[in-house]
Amino acid sequence: MPTAARTYWLTTSCRIRRKDQSLRIERPEGAPVHIPVTDVRDIVACEAVDLNTSVISLLNQHRINVHFLSHYGDYAGSLLTADTSVSGQTVIAQVGLAADRTASLEIARAIVASTAVNVRRVVDRKLLDRPMAVLEASITDATTREQLMGAEGTFRRSAWAVLDTRLPDWLRLDGRSRRPPRNAGNAFISYVNGIVYARMLSAVRLTPLHTGVAFLHSTMERQRHSLVLDLAEVFKPLFAERLLLRLAGRGQLKPAHFETDVNQAMLSETGRKLVVQTVRDELAVTIQHRSLGRNVAYDELLYLEALQLTRRCLEGTPYKPFRIWW
């Protein structure tokens, strides 16, 4: 994965202007910040950002994508550059694989199984033994991806109920809710999931894969990159549930980090900054990769996942989705 540049996270409202071959970040408070465009891999905007055509031209020239998150952490959209990495040969192979009912279902089963393994590892191995066994049987019996997603949903509900037993009352999910999240715990998970989706989109666009051709989610899903939804699933537990438990256990997450109203909640400005910084730090953590024999950052794991699926499309190499091994 390219490492010469890095991701920039915008946690306050700002304007981005062009100054020669650099970006000028103008904020309501503080002096403007100048960033050489060669230092930027992509940008994640967690607040309102004002761009002009001069900036867009520079971003496109250097293939820098900008991802936007809403107040609730939902993925709001992206300003994507020309898709120069996509390969016709790869896309044809990817579409053929997705159209092959048996092969496509095999990949979808693997995604659901690995996601569940990661959830169980993060939340509680013992208490999720039985739900996991039920899911494994359902995966084997499933003949459509709709059945697979239904089985995954049942397992997730069991996992969220167990997760609640490890959280303080004010952070409990009481069932998953979105758009808007109903309470603080759901607001945290939605926000982190939005970040994971944005990071996975950047990773997939570095490969020759087409982001709209999926195996578990509906291909070319409206307003979403379906393949990104597929691949992001296996990484969400590593960041969302895992970090929620960590911050809650250490007492770092406070009610003041959220703004709540009747049946809806969102991270406050300080809460967003805390979550973004936590996820940024986590993405930079390195581990010894079992197959590569070298240290890789969590961020690179997303890219390696997309590469593995690329090899499945082009070489027929078995696809084994990411599973937490440490």
XYZ file of C-alpha atoms in Angstrom:
326
model
C 0.000 0.000 0.000
C 1.387 3.453 -0.863
C 2.929 5.022 2.237
C 4.451 8.248 0.915
C 1.334 10.230 1.810
C -1.162 10.053 4.654
C -4.818 10.538 5.467
C -5.864 13.948 6.760
C -8.848 14.134 9.127
C -10.882 17.346 9.275
C -12.768 17.490 12.586
C -13.833 21.139 12.447
C -15.597 23.171 9.767
C -13.140 24.694 7.315
C -12.442 25.957 3.833
C -9.906 24.315 1.549
C -8.218 26.554 -0.955
C -5.381 26.019 -3.414
C -2.028 27.727 -3.009
C 0.245 26.695 -5.881
C 0.831 22.951 -5.317
C -0.408 22.888 -1.733
C -3.731 22.897 0.095
C -4.555 25.811 2.387
C -6.844 24.786 5.242
C -8.699 27.810 6.633
C -10.512 27.376 9.951
C -12.724 29.805 11.905
C -10.105 29.866 14.627
C -6.353 29.625 14.268
C -3.944 30.390 11.479
C -4.337 28.701 8.062
C -2.486 25.433 7.592
C -0.567 24.737 4.382
C -0.211 21.092 3.317
C 1.890 19.986 0.319
C -0.426 18.083 -1.979
C 2.170 15.288 -2.288
C 1.734 14.644 1.460
C -1.959 13.821 1.111
C -3.286 10.342 0.334
C -6.940 11.130 1.042
C -9.101 13.322 3.277
C -11.881 12.377 5.692
C -14.155 15.323 6.474
C -16.084 14.928 9.724
C -17.535 18.451 9.519
C -18.698 20.833 6.804
C -16.000 21.624 4.223
C -16.011 24.359 1.583
C -14.167 23.492 -1.666
C -13.805 25.324 -4.970
C -13.055 24.127 -8.498
C -9.389 25.060 -8.250
C -8.986 22.682 -5.298
C -10.988 19.947 -7.014
C -8.734 20.199 -10.064
C -5.624 19.803 -7.903
C -7.140 16.876 -5.981
C -8.078 15.101 -9.202
C -4.627 15.671 -10.659
C -3.040 13.924 -7.679
C -5.771 11.280 -7.252
C -6.798 12.478 -3.787
C -10.280 11.430 -2.669
C -12.345 13.309 -0.080
C -14.828 11.337 2.051
C -17.643 13.102 3.913
C -19.330 11.911 7.111
C -22.585 13.315 8.476
C -23.074 14.520 12.050
C -24.339 11.039 12.898
C -21.298 9.388 11.330
C -23.188 8.038 8.327
C -21.213 7.966 5.116
C -22.527 11.044 3.285
C -20.571 10.646 0.058
C -17.188 11.158 -1.545
C -15.486 13.440 -3.992
C -13.734 10.762 -6.030
C -11.044 11.282 -8.621
C -10.910 9.550 -12.002
C -10.875 5.792 -11.434
C -7.557 5.042 -13.126
C -6.763 1.845 -11.191
C -9.725 -0.161 -12.467
C -8.716 -2.828 -14.986
C -11.124 -4.057 -17.646
C -9.765 -7.575 -17.360
C -10.268 -7.579 -13.595
C -13.768 -6.135 -13.814
C -14.805 -8.755 -16.377
C -13.467 -11.493 -14.075
C -15.150 -9.873 -11.055
C -18.516 -9.643 -12.814
C -18.191 -13.255 -13.977
C -17.470 -14.371 -10.429
C -20.402 -12.381 -9.042
C -22.693 -13.845 -11.709
C -21.603 -17.396 -10.863
C -24.169 -18.325 -8.220
C -22.013 -21.004 -6.586
C -18.793 -18.988 -6.505
C -20.534 -15.803 -5.401
C -22.331 -17.577 -2.568
C -19.057 -19.134 -1.456
C -17.498 -15.684 -1.064
C -20.600 -14.326 0.678
C -20.553 -17.243 3.136
C -16.894 -16.586 3.892
C -17.579 -12.887 4.595
C -20.450 -13.649 6.970
C -18.488 -16.367 8.791
C -15.368 -14.235 9.251
C -17.380 -11.234 10.399
C -19.060 -13.370 13.053
C -15.711 -14.806 14.186
C -14.383 -11.272 14.634
C -17.478 -10.141 16.528
C -17.270 -13.153 18.843
C -13.569 -12.609 19.475
C -14.122 -8.961 20.389
C -17.341 -9.245 22.416
C -17.298 -12.581 24.261
C -16.209 -15.999 23.011
C -18.020 -18.100 25.599
C -21.400 -16.349 25.649
C -21.533 -16.312 21.859
C -20.680 -19.994 21.436
C -24.273 -21.074 20.899
C -25.286 -18.183 18.579
C -22.117 -18.907 16.603
C -23.035 -22.568 16.227
C -26.514 -21.598 15.021
C -24.999 -19.154 12.522
C -22.558 -21.737 11.169
C -25.443 -24.152 10.524
C -27.458 -21.380 8.851
C -24.489 -20.447 6.649
C -24.192 -24.037 5.462
C -27.913 -24.276 4.691
C -28.266 -20.847 3.050
C -28.894 -20.847 -0.698
C -29.235 -17.080 -1.214
C -27.379 -14.055 0.085
C -30.638 -12.757 1.549
C -30.717 -15.831 3.784
C -27.078 -15.239 4.714
C -27.749 -11.626 5.677
C -30.765 -12.689 7.695
C -28.693 -15.246 9.601
C -25.985 -12.663 10.175
C -28.579 -10.222 11.510
C -29.812 -12.805 14.020
C -26.261 -13.426 15.225
C -25.569 -9.700 15.459
C -28.615 -9.161 17.667
C -27.322 -11.807 20.067
C -23.873 -10.201 20.029
C -25.237 -6.721 20.723
C -27.242 -8.077 23.664
C -24.045 -9.601 25.105
C -22.146 -6.374 24.366
C -24.665 -4.452 26.474
C -23.771 -6.544 29.527
C -20.208 -5.173 29.326
C -21.179 -1.522 28.972
C -22.401 1.062 31.493
C -26.140 1.728 31.354
C -25.805 5.012 29.488
C -23.769 3.387 26.657
C -25.901 0.293 26.101
C -27.290 -0.160 22.611
C -30.679 -1.680 23.508
C -30.809 -2.938 19.926
C -29.052 -1.479 16.902
C -30.493 1.771 15.539
C -29.325 4.009 12.685
C -30.232 7.202 10.812
C -30.365 8.592 13.428
C -28.837 6.466 16.200
C -31.199 6.248 19.157
C -28.618 6.492 21.947
C -24.939 7.109 22.726
C -23.738 3.548 22.112
C -25.365 3.412 18.693
C -24.009 6.869 17.849
C -20.472 5.666 18.597
C -20.779 2.513 16.487
C -22.391 4.342 13.559
C -19.654 6.950 13.526
C -16.811 4.446 13.598
C -18.509 2.265 10.986
C -18.716 5.323 8.729
C -14.974 5.852 9.090
C -14.238 2.184 8.353
C -16.379 2.378 5.214
C -14.515 5.487 4.013
C -11.116 3.912 4.654
C -12.135 0.721 2.858
C -13.336 2.741 -0.130
C -9.893 4.337 -0.388
C -8.254 0.910 -0.137
C -10.422 -0.706 -2.835
C -9.814 2.186 -5.233
C -6.089 1.430 -5.085
C -6.842 -1.952 -6.682
C -8.263 -2.845 -10.120
C -11.574 -3.960 -8.574
C -14.893 -2.263 -9.340
C -16.484 -0.899 -6.150
C -20.025 -1.532 -7.402
C -19.807 -5.305 -8.066
C -20.451 -7.177 -4.819
C -20.998 -10.697 -3.516
C -22.967 -10.288 -0.263
C -24.713 -6.945 -0.675
C -26.745 -6.051 -3.739
C -24.527 -5.173 -6.682
C -24.563 -1.464 -7.610
C -26.566 -0.647 -4.483
C -27.967 2.865 -4.713
C -25.779 5.565 -3.127
C -23.341 2.960 -1.841
C -20.289 1.140 -3.150
C -21.547 -2.414 -2.737
C -18.165 -4.162 -2.722
C -16.948 -1.734 -0.063
C -19.944 -2.713 2.076
C -18.906 -6.363 1.687
C -15.271 -5.893 2.676
C -15.921 -3.347 5.433
C -18.112 -5.859 7.287
C -15.197 -7.991 8.484
C -13.296 -4.964 9.860
C -16.103 -3.180 11.703
C -15.740 -5.321 14.874
C -12.008 -4.589 15.009
C -12.731 -0.886 15.310
C -16.342 -0.204 16.380
C -17.238 -2.752 19.080
C -13.628 -3.215 20.167
C -12.941 0.488 20.651
C -16.308 1.056 22.313
C -15.452 -1.575 24.920
C -11.950 -0.189 25.379
C -12.958 3.451 25.830
C -15.861 2.519 28.095
C -13.674 0.204 30.196
C -11.021 2.901 30.658
C -13.585 5.569 31.472
C -12.414 7.706 28.551
C -15.878 7.970 27.025
C -18.174 10.342 28.934
C -21.813 11.432 28.542
C -20.437 14.891 27.679
C -19.027 13.390 24.475
C -22.582 12.997 23.157
C -25.539 15.205 22.377
C -28.830 13.443 23.008
C -32.431 14.257 22.275
C -35.634 12.254 22.210
C -34.812 8.951 20.464
C -31.672 10.287 18.815
C -28.046 10.895 19.733
C -24.848 12.088 18.117
C -21.276 12.717 19.101
C -20.498 16.220 20.316
C -17.590 18.151 18.824
C -15.255 16.936 21.573
C -16.671 13.435 21.153
C -15.979 13.419 17.428
C -12.426 14.582 18.001
C -11.877 11.849 20.595
C -13.287 9.131 18.328
C -11.397 10.306 15.245
C -8.120 10.489 17.156
C -8.715 7.035 18.641
C -9.441 5.478 15.240
C -6.458 7.285 13.682
C -4.171 5.888 16.359
C -5.646 2.424 15.904
C -5.189 2.468 12.133
C -1.490 3.168 12.703
C -0.997 0.201 15.076
C 1.228 -2.475 13.540
C 1.198 -6.242 13.958
C 3.338 -9.071 12.624
C 1.510 -10.438 9.595
C 1.430 -14.221 9.630
C 1.682 -14.667 5.856
C 3.856 -11.733 4.836
C 6.344 -12.132 7.680
C 6.547 -8.390 8.311
C 4.815 -5.722 10.352
C 1.736 -4.160 8.787
C -0.503 -1.375 10.057
C -4.189 -2.010 10.618
C -4.814 0.467 7.786
C -2.829 -1.725 5.409
C -4.917 -4.758 6.356
C -7.835 -3.180 4.506
C -5.770 -2.838 1.349
C -4.451 -6.405 1.652
C -8.052 -7.614 1.925
C -8.942 -5.956 -1.366
C -5.827 -7.413 -2.984
C -6.773 -10.878 -1.801
C -10.162 -10.582 -3.492
C -8.402 -9.326 -6.626
C -6.350 -12.534 -6.696
C -9.550 -14.547 -6.286
C -10.976 -12.850 -9.377
C -7.878 -13.175 -11.543
C -6.132 -16.316 -10.307
C -8.874 -18.330 -8.622
C -6.951 -18.242 -5.319
C -9.322 -19.153 -2.448
C -10.600 -16.043 -0.691
C -10.218 -16.171 3.084
C -11.557 -12.971 4.653
C -9.712 -11.250 7.474
C -10.001 -12.806 10.924
C -8.504 -11.328 14.065
C -5.672 -13.644 15.099
C -4.108 -11.733 17.976
